Short mmCIF file of C-alpha atoms and ligand atoms in Angstrom, two decimals:
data_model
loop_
_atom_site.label_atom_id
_atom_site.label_comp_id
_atom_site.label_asym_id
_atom_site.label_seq_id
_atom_site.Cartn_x
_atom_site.Cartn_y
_atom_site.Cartn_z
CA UNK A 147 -24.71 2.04 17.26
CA UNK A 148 -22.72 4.98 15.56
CA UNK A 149 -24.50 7.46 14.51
CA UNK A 150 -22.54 10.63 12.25
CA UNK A 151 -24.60 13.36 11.50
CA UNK A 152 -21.90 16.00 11.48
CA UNK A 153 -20.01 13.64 8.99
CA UNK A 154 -23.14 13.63 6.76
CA UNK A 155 -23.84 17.31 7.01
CA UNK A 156 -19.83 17.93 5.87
CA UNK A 157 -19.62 15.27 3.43
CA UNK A 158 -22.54 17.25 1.42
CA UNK A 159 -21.00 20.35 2.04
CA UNK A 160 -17.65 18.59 0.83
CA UNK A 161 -19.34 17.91 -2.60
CA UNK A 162 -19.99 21.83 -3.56
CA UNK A 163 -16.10 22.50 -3.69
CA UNK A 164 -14.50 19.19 -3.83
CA UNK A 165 -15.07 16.21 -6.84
CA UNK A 166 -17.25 13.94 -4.83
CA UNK A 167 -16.34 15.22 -1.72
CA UNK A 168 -13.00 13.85 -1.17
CA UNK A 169 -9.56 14.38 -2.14
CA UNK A 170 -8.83 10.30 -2.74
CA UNK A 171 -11.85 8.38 -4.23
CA UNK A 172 -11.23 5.38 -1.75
CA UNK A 173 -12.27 7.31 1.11
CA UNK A 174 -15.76 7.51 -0.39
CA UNK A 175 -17.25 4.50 0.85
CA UNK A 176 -18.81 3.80 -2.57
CA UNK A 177 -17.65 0.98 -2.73
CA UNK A 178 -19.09 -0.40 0.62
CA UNK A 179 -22.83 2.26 0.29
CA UNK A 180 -23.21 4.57 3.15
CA UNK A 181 -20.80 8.23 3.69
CA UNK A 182 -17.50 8.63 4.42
CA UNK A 183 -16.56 9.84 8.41
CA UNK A 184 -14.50 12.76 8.60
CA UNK A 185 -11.64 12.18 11.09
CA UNK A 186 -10.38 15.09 13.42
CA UNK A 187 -7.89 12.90 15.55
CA UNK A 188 -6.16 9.47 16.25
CA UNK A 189 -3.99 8.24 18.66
CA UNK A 190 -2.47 4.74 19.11
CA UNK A 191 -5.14 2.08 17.51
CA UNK A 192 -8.04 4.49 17.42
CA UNK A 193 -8.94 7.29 14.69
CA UNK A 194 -11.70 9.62 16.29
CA UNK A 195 -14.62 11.35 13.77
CA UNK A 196 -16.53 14.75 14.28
CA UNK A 197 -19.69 12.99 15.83
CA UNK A 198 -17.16 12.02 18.71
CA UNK A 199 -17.26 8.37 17.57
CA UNK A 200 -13.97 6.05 17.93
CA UNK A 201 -12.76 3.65 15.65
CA UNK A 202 -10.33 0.60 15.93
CA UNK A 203 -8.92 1.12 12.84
CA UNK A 204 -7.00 -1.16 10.39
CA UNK A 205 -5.96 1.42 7.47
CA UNK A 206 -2.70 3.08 8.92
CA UNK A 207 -3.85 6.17 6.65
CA UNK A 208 -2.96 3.21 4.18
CA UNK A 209 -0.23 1.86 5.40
CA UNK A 210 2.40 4.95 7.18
CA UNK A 211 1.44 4.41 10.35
CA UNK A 212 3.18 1.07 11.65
CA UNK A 213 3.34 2.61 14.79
CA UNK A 214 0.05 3.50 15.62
CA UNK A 215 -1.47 6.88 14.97
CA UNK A 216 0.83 9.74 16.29
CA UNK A 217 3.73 7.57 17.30
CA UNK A 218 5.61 10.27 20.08
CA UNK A 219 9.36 9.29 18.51
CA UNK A 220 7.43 10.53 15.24
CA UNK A 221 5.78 13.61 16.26
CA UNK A 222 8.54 14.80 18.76
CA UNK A 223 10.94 14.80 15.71
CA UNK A 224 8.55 16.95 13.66
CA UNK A 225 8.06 19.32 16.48
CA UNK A 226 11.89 19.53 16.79
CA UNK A 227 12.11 20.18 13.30
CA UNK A 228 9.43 22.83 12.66
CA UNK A 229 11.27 25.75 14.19
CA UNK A 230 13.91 25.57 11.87
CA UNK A 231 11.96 26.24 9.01
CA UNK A 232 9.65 23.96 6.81
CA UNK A 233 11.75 23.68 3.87
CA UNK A 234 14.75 25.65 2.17
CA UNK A 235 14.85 24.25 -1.31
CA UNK A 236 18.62 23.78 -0.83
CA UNK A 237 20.21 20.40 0.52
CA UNK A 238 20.20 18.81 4.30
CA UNK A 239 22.54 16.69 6.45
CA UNK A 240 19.20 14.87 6.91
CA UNK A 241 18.87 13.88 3.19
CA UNK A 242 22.15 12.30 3.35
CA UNK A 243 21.18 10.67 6.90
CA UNK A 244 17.89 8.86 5.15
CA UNK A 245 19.47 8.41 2.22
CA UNK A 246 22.31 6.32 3.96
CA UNK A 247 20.06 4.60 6.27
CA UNK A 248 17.94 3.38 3.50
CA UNK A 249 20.51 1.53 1.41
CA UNK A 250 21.42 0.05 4.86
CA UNK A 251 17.68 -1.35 5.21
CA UNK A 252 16.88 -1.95 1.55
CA UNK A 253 19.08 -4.64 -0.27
CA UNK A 254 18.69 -3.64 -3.73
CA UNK A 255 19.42 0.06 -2.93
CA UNK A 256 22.85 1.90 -3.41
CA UNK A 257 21.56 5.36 -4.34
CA UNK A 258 18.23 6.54 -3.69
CA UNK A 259 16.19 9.99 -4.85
CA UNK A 260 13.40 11.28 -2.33
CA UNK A 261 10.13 12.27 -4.35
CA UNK A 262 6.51 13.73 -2.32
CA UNK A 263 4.76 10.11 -3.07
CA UNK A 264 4.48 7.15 -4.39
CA UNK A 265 3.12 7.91 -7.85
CA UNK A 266 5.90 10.42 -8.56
CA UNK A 267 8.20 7.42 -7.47
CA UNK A 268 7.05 5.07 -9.78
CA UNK A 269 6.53 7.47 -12.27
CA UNK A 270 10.76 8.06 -12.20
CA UNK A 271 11.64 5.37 -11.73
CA UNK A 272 10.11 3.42 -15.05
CA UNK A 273 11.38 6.74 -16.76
CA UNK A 274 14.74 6.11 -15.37
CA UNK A 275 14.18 2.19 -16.34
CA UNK A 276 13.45 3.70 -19.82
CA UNK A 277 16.50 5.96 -20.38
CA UNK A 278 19.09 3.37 -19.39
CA UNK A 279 17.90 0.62 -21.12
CA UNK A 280 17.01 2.88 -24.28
CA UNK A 281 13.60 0.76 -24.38
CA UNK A 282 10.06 2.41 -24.44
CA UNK A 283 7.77 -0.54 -23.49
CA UNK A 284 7.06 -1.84 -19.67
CA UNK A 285 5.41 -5.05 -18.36
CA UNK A 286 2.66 -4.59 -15.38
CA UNK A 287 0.15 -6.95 -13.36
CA UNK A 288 -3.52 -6.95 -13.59
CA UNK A 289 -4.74 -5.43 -10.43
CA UNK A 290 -1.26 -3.71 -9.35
CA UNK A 291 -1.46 -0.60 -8.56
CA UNK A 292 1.27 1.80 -8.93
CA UNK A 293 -0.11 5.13 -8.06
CA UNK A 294 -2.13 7.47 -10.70
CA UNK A 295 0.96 7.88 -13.01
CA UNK A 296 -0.82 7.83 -16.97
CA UNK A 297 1.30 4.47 -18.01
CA UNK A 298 0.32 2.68 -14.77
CA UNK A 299 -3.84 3.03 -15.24
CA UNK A 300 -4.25 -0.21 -16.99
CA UNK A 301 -6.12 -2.88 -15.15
CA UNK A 302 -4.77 -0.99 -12.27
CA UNK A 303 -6.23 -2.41 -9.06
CA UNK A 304 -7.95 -0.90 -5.76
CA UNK A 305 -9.15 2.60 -6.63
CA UNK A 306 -10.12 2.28 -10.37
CA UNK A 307 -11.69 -1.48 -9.63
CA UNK A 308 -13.53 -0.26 -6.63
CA UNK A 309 -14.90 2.87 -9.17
CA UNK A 310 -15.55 0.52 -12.08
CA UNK A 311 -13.67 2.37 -14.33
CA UNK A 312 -9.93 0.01 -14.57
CA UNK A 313 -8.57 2.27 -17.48
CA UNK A 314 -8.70 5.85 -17.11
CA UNK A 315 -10.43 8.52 -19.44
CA UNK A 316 -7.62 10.98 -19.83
CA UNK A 317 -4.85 7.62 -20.86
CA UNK A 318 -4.19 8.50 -24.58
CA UNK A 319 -4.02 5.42 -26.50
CA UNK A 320 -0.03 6.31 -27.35
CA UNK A 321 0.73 5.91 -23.51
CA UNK A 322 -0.99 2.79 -23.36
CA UNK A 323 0.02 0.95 -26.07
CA UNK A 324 3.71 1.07 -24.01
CA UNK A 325 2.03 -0.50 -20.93
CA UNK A 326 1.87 -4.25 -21.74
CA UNK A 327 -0.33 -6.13 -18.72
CA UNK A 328 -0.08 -10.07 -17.62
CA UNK A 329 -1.84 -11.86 -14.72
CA UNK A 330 -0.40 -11.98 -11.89
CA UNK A 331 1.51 -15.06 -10.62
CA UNK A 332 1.83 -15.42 -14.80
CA UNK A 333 5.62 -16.77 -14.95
CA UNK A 334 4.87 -18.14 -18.65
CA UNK A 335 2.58 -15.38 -19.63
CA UNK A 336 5.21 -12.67 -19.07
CA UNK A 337 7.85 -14.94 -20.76
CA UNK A 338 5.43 -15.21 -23.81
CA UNK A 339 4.99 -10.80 -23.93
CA UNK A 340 8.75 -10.99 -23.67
CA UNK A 341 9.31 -13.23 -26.63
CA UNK A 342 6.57 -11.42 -28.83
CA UNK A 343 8.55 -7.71 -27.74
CA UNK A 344 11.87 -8.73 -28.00
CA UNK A 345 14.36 -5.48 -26.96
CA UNK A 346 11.19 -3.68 -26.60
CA UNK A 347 10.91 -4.08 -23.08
CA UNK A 348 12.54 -1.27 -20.34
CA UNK A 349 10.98 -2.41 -17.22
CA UNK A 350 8.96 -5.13 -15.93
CA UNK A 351 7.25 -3.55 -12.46
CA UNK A 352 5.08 -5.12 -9.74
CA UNK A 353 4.26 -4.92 -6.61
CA UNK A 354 6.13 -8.31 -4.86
CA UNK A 355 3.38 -9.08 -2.63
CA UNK A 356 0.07 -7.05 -4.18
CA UNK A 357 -2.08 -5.36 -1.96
CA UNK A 358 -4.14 -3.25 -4.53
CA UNK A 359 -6.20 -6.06 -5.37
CA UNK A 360 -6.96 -7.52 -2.03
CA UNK A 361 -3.89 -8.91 -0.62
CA UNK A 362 -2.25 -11.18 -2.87
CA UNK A 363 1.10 -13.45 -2.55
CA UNK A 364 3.38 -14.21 -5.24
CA UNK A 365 3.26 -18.50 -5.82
CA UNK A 366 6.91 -19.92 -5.19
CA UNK A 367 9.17 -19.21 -7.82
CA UNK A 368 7.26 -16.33 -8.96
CA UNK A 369 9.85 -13.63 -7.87
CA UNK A 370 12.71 -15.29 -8.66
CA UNK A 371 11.47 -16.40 -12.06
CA UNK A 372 10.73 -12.90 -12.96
CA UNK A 373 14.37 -12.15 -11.25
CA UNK A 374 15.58 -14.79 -13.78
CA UNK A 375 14.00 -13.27 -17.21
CA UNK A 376 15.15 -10.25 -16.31
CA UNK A 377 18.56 -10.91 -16.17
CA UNK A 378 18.09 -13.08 -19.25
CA UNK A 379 16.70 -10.06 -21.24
CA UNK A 380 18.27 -7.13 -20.24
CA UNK A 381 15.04 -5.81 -18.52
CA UNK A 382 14.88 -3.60 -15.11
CA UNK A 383 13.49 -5.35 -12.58
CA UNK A 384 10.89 -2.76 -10.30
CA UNK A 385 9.65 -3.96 -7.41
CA UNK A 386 6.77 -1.30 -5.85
CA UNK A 387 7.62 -1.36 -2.41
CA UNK A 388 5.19 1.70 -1.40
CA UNK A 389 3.15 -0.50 0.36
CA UNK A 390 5.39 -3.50 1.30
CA UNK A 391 8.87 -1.10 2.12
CA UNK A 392 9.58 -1.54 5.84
CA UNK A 393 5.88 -3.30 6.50
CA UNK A 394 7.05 -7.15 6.33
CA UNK A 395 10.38 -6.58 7.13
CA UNK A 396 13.12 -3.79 7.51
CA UNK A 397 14.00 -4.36 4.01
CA UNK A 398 10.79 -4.65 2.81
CA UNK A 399 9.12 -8.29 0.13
CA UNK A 400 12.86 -8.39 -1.27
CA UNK A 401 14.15 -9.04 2.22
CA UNK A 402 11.36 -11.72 3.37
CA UNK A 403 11.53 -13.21 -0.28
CA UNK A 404 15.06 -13.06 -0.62
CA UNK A 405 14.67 -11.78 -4.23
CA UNK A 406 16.67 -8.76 -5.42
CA UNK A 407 15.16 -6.74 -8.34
CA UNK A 408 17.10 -3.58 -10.00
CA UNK A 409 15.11 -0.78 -8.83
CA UNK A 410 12.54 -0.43 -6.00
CA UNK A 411 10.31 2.75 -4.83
CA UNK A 412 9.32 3.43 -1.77
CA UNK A 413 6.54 5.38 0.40
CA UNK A 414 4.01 5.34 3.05
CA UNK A 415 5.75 4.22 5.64
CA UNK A 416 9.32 6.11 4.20
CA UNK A 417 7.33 9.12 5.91
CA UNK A 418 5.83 8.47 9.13
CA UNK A 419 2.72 10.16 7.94
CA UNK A 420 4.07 12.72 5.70
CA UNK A 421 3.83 13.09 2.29
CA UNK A 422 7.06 11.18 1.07
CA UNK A 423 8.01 8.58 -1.61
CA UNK A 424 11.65 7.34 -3.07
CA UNK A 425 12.88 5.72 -5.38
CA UNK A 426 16.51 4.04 -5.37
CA UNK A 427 18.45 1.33 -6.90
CA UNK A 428 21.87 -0.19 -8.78
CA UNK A 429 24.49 2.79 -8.76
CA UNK A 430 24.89 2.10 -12.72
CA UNK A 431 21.22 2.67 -12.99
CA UNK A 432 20.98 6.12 -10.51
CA UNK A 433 23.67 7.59 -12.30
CA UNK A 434 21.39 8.17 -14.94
CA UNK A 435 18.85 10.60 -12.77
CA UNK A 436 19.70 14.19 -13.38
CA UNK A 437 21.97 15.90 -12.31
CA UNK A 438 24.83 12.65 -12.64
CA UNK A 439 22.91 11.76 -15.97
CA UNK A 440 20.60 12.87 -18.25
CA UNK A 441 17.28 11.32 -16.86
CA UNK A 442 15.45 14.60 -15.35
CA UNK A 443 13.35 14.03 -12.28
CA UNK A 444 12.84 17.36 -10.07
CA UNK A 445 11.49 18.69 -7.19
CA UNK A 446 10.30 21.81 -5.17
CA UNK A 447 9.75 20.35 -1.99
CA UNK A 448 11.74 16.89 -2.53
CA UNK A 449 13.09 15.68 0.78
CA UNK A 450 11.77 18.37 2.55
CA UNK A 451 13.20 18.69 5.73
CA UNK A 452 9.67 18.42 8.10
CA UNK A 453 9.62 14.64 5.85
CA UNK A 454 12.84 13.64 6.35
CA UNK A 455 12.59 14.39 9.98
CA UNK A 456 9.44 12.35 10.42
CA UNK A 457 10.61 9.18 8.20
CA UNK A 458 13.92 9.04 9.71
CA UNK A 459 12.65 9.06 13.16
CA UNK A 460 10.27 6.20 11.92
CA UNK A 461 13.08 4.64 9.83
CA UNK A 462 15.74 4.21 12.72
CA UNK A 463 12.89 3.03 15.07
CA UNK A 464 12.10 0.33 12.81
CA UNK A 465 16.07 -0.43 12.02
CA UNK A 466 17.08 -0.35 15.64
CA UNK A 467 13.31 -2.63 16.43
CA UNK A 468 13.60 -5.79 14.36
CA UNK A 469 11.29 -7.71 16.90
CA UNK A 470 8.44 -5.15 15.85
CA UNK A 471 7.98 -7.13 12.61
CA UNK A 472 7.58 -10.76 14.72
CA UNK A 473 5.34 -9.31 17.39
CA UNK A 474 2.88 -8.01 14.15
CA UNK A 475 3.08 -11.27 12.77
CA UNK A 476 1.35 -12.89 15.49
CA UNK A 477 -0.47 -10.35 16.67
CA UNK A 478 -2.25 -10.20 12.81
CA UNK A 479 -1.76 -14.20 12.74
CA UNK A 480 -4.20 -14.33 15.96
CA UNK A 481 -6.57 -11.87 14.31
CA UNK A 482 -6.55 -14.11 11.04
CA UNK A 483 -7.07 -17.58 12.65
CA UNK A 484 -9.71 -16.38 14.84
CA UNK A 485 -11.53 -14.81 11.81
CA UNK A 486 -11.39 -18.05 10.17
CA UNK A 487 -12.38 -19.54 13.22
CA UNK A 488 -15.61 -17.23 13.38
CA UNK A 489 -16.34 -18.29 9.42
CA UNK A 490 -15.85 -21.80 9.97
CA UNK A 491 -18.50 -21.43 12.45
CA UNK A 492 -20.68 -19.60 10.07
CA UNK A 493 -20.32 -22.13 6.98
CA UNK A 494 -19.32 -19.59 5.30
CA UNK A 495 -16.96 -19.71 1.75
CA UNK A 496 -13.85 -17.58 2.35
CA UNK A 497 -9.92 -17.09 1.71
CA UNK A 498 -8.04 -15.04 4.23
CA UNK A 499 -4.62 -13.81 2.49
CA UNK A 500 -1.91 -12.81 4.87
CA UNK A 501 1.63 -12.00 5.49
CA UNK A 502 3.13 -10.23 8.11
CA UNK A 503 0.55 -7.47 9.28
CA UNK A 504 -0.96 -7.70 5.93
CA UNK A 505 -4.40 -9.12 5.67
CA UNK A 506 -7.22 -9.50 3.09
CA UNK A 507 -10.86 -11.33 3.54
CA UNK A 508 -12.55 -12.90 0.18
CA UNK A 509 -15.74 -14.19 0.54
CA UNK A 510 -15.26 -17.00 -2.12
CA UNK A 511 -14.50 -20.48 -1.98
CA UNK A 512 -11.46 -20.04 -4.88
CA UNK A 513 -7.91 -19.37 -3.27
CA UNK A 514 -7.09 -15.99 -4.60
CA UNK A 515 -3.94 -15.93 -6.64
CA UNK A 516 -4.12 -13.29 -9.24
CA UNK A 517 -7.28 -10.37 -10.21
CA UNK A 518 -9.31 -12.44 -11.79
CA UNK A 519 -9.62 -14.47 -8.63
CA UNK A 520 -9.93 -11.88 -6.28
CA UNK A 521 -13.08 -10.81 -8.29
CA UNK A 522 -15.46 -13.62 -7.66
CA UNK A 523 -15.15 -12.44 -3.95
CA UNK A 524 -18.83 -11.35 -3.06
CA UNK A 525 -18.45 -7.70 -2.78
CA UNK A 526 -22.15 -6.79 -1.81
CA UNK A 527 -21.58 -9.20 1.31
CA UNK A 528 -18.25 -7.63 1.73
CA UNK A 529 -19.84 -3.85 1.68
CA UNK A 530 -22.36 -5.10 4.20
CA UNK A 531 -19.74 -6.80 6.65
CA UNK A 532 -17.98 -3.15 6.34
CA UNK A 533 -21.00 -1.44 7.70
CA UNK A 534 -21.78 -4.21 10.65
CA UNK A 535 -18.21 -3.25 11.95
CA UNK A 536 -17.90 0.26 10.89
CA UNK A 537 -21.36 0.23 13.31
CA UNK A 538 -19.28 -1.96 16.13
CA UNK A 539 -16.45 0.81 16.50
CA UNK A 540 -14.23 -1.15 13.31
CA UNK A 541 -12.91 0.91 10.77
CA UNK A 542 -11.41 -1.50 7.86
CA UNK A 543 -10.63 -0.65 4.34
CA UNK A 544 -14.10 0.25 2.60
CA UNK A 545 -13.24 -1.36 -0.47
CA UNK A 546 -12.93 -5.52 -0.73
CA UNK A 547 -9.72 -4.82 -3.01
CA UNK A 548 -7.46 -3.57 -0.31
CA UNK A 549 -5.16 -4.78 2.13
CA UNK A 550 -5.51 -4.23 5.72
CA UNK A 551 -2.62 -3.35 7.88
CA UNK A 552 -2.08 -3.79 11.67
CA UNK A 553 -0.43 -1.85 13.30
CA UNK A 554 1.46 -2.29 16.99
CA UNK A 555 -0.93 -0.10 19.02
CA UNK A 556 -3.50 -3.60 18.23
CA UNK A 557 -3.01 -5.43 21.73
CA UNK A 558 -4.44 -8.85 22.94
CA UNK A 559 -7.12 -7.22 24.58
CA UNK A 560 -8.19 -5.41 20.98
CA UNK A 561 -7.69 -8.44 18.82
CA UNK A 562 -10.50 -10.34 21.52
CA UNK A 563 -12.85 -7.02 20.75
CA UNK A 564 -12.12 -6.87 17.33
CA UNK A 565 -13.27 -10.85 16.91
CA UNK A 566 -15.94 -10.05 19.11
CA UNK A 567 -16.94 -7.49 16.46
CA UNK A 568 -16.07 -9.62 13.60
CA UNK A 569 -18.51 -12.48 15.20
CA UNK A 570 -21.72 -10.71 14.95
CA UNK A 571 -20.59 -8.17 12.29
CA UNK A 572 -20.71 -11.35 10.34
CA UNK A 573 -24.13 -12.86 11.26
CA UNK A 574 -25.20 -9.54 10.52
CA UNK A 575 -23.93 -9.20 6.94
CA UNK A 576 -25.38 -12.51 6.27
CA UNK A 577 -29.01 -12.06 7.38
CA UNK A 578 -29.44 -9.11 5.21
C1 LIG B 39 1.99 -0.28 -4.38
C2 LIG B 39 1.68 1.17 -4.51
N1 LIG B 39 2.39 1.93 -5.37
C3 LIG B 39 2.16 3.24 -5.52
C4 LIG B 39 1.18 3.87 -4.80
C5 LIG B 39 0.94 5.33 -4.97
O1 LIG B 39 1.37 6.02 -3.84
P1 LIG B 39 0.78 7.47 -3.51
O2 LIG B 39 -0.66 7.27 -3.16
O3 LIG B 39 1.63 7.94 -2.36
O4 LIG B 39 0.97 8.30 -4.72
C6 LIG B 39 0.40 3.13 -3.90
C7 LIG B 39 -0.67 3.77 -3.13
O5 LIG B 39 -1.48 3.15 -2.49
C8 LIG B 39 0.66 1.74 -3.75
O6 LIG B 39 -0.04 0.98 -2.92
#
């Protein structure tokens, strides 16, 4: 049984100086009851909290860390870096060195921009989307989540679901009459906004396989349907790869899917752990970003030279490692068929959605395709299953609408403990 007092004292310290204690409102647990742990160290599979407890953990800090926590070829390139200074505001060999290395991973990328994260990414890149085409409007998904950008916080996924509050106080009504949503999976409703906004729309953005609603696939012909209208209409094609880029495959969903949009952006993982984003696409369409063209996007610590250090060393790994992305696969595909397994077992109503080392768990009977689906998953069952392994040494995701990510410190040996886990944490969720 873990037991956190030291967590509990700091997290109500944490509330006197900090809005609700934490500086990312998943990390709350209020989604799931109970407080928050605060972490002082992780290595490998395990994240370790100020009580001394250890955790398995399936977040990656949300996706970075592939690797495992505090991957050597990671850190030893940061502590190469460091001495050299932490940032000049003037330009690197190392930008160039990224920058070439991801238009070899990424297939829709020529020219790329670094950014600090993956809301300023998106952010620039529908602003981008908007100055070339000349077009104010944009097309998202219900329950895609593009970072905290104003124009993206419409029925925008994970965070604001888990909070209850899906559009934003603080979204004037001018900024959201641009942001036109359809469901997911939606071929003919996103044909039908197109129609009804003809030449209105810049960009249509998504994330190719959505993990801000649960994890969620596109249906076949999804992808390359949207690829298709595009075309058709004259609209930039975005796929959101901050979650997906270099997780299910060196080039990211475009590369598994074989579906090339215009644009792309790109984080978490883009920084082995440091605060990085990008965003990158056509040449025709870069050229616009300031200072080839007249689309301004800025920034004091962009491509920062500690960053680059740390996401190239994770970058090349990954390049030079293609078998990394098979060896996930089955290690997460063992983990998923021995969950179902355990639910079987239990009678229990569920859809596992997984690709890659992406995984979800819905406790519903409905295949999840789209939002609306993922929300008849029981989420006070989920918030109790959190707790049962939380208690077992299990740290998932403590929100139902998240994905969870394996990474390859997760051997044979823990994928046996964490079904173990998984066994009783569910017999336990379901008496109570
Ligand atoms: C698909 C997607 N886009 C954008 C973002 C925003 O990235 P950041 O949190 O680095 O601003 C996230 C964050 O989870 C994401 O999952």
């Amino acid at each position: 049984m873990k037991i956190a007092p030291i967590s509990e004292e700091l997290f109500q310290r944490a509330q006197h100086s900090i809005p609700g204690g934490v500086n990312s409102p998943v990390r709350a647990f209020r989604a799931v009851g109970g407080n928050p742990r605060f972490m002082v160290s992780a290595k490998g599979p395990y994240m370790y909290d100020e009580d001394g407890n250890r955790y398995m953990e399936f977040i990656n800090s949300w996706g970075p860390m592939i690797l495992g926590h505090a991957a050597e070829i990671v850190q030893e390139a940061v502590q190469q870096a460091i001495p050299n200074s932490l940032s000049f505001g003037a330009p690197t060999r190392k930008e160039i060195e990224i920058a070439e290395l991801i238009v070899d991973m990424v297939p829709s990328i020529e020219k790329v921009r670094m950014v600090n994260s993956g809301t300023e990414a998106t952010m620039s890149a529908v602003r981008v989307a908007r100055g070339y085409t000349g077009r104010n409007k944009m097309i998202k998904f219900e329950g895609c989540y593009h970072g905290h950008g104003d124009s993206f916080l419409i029925a925008a996924g994970s965070g604001a679901i888990t909070l209850g509050v899906p559009d934003s106080p603080g979204v004037t009504q001018g900024v959201a009459a641009d942001t036109l949503t359809a469901p997911f999976n939606d071929l003919e409703a996103v044909k039908t906004l197109v129609e009804a906004n003809k030449d209105q729309i810049a960009a249509i953005i998504l994330e190719p396989v959505a993990g801000n609603m649960g994890l969620v696939l596109p249906e076949a012909g999804f992808l390359q349907g949207l690829r298709d209208l595009c075309t058709k209409e004259g609209i930039v094609l975005i796929f959101d790869e901050v979650m997906t880029g270099f997780r299910l495959a060196p080039g990211g969903a475009q590369q598994l899917f074989g579906v090339t949009p215009d644009m792309t952006t790109l984080g978490k993982i883009i920084g082995g752990g440091m605060p990085v984003g990008a965003y990158g696409g056509k040449k025709e369409i870069m050229n616009f970003v300031a200072p080839a063209g007249p689309v301004y996007q800025a920034g004091t610590l962009s491509g920062n030279p500690i960053a680059m250090s740390a996401g190239m060393a994770m970058l090349q790994y990954l390049h030079a490692h293609p078998e990394v992305y098979t060896n996930l696969e089955q290690t997460t595909s063992k983990m998923v068929n021995g969950m179902k397994q355990n639910m079987q077992e239990l009678g229990m109503n569920f859809t596992i959605n997984h690709v890659g080392s992406m995984f979800s768990i819905f406790f519903t009977e409905q295949p999840v395709t789209d939002f609306e689906s993922a929300k008849t998953s029981d989420t006070a069952l989920f918030g109790r299953y959190f707790n049962a392994m939380l208690q077992r040494g299990v740290y998932l995701a403590p929100s139902q609408y998240e994905s969870l990510f394996v990474s390859t410190a997760i051997t044979d040996e823990l994928v046996q403990e964490y079904l173990k886990a998984n066994s009783e944490a569910l017999k336990e969720a379901l008496l109570r």
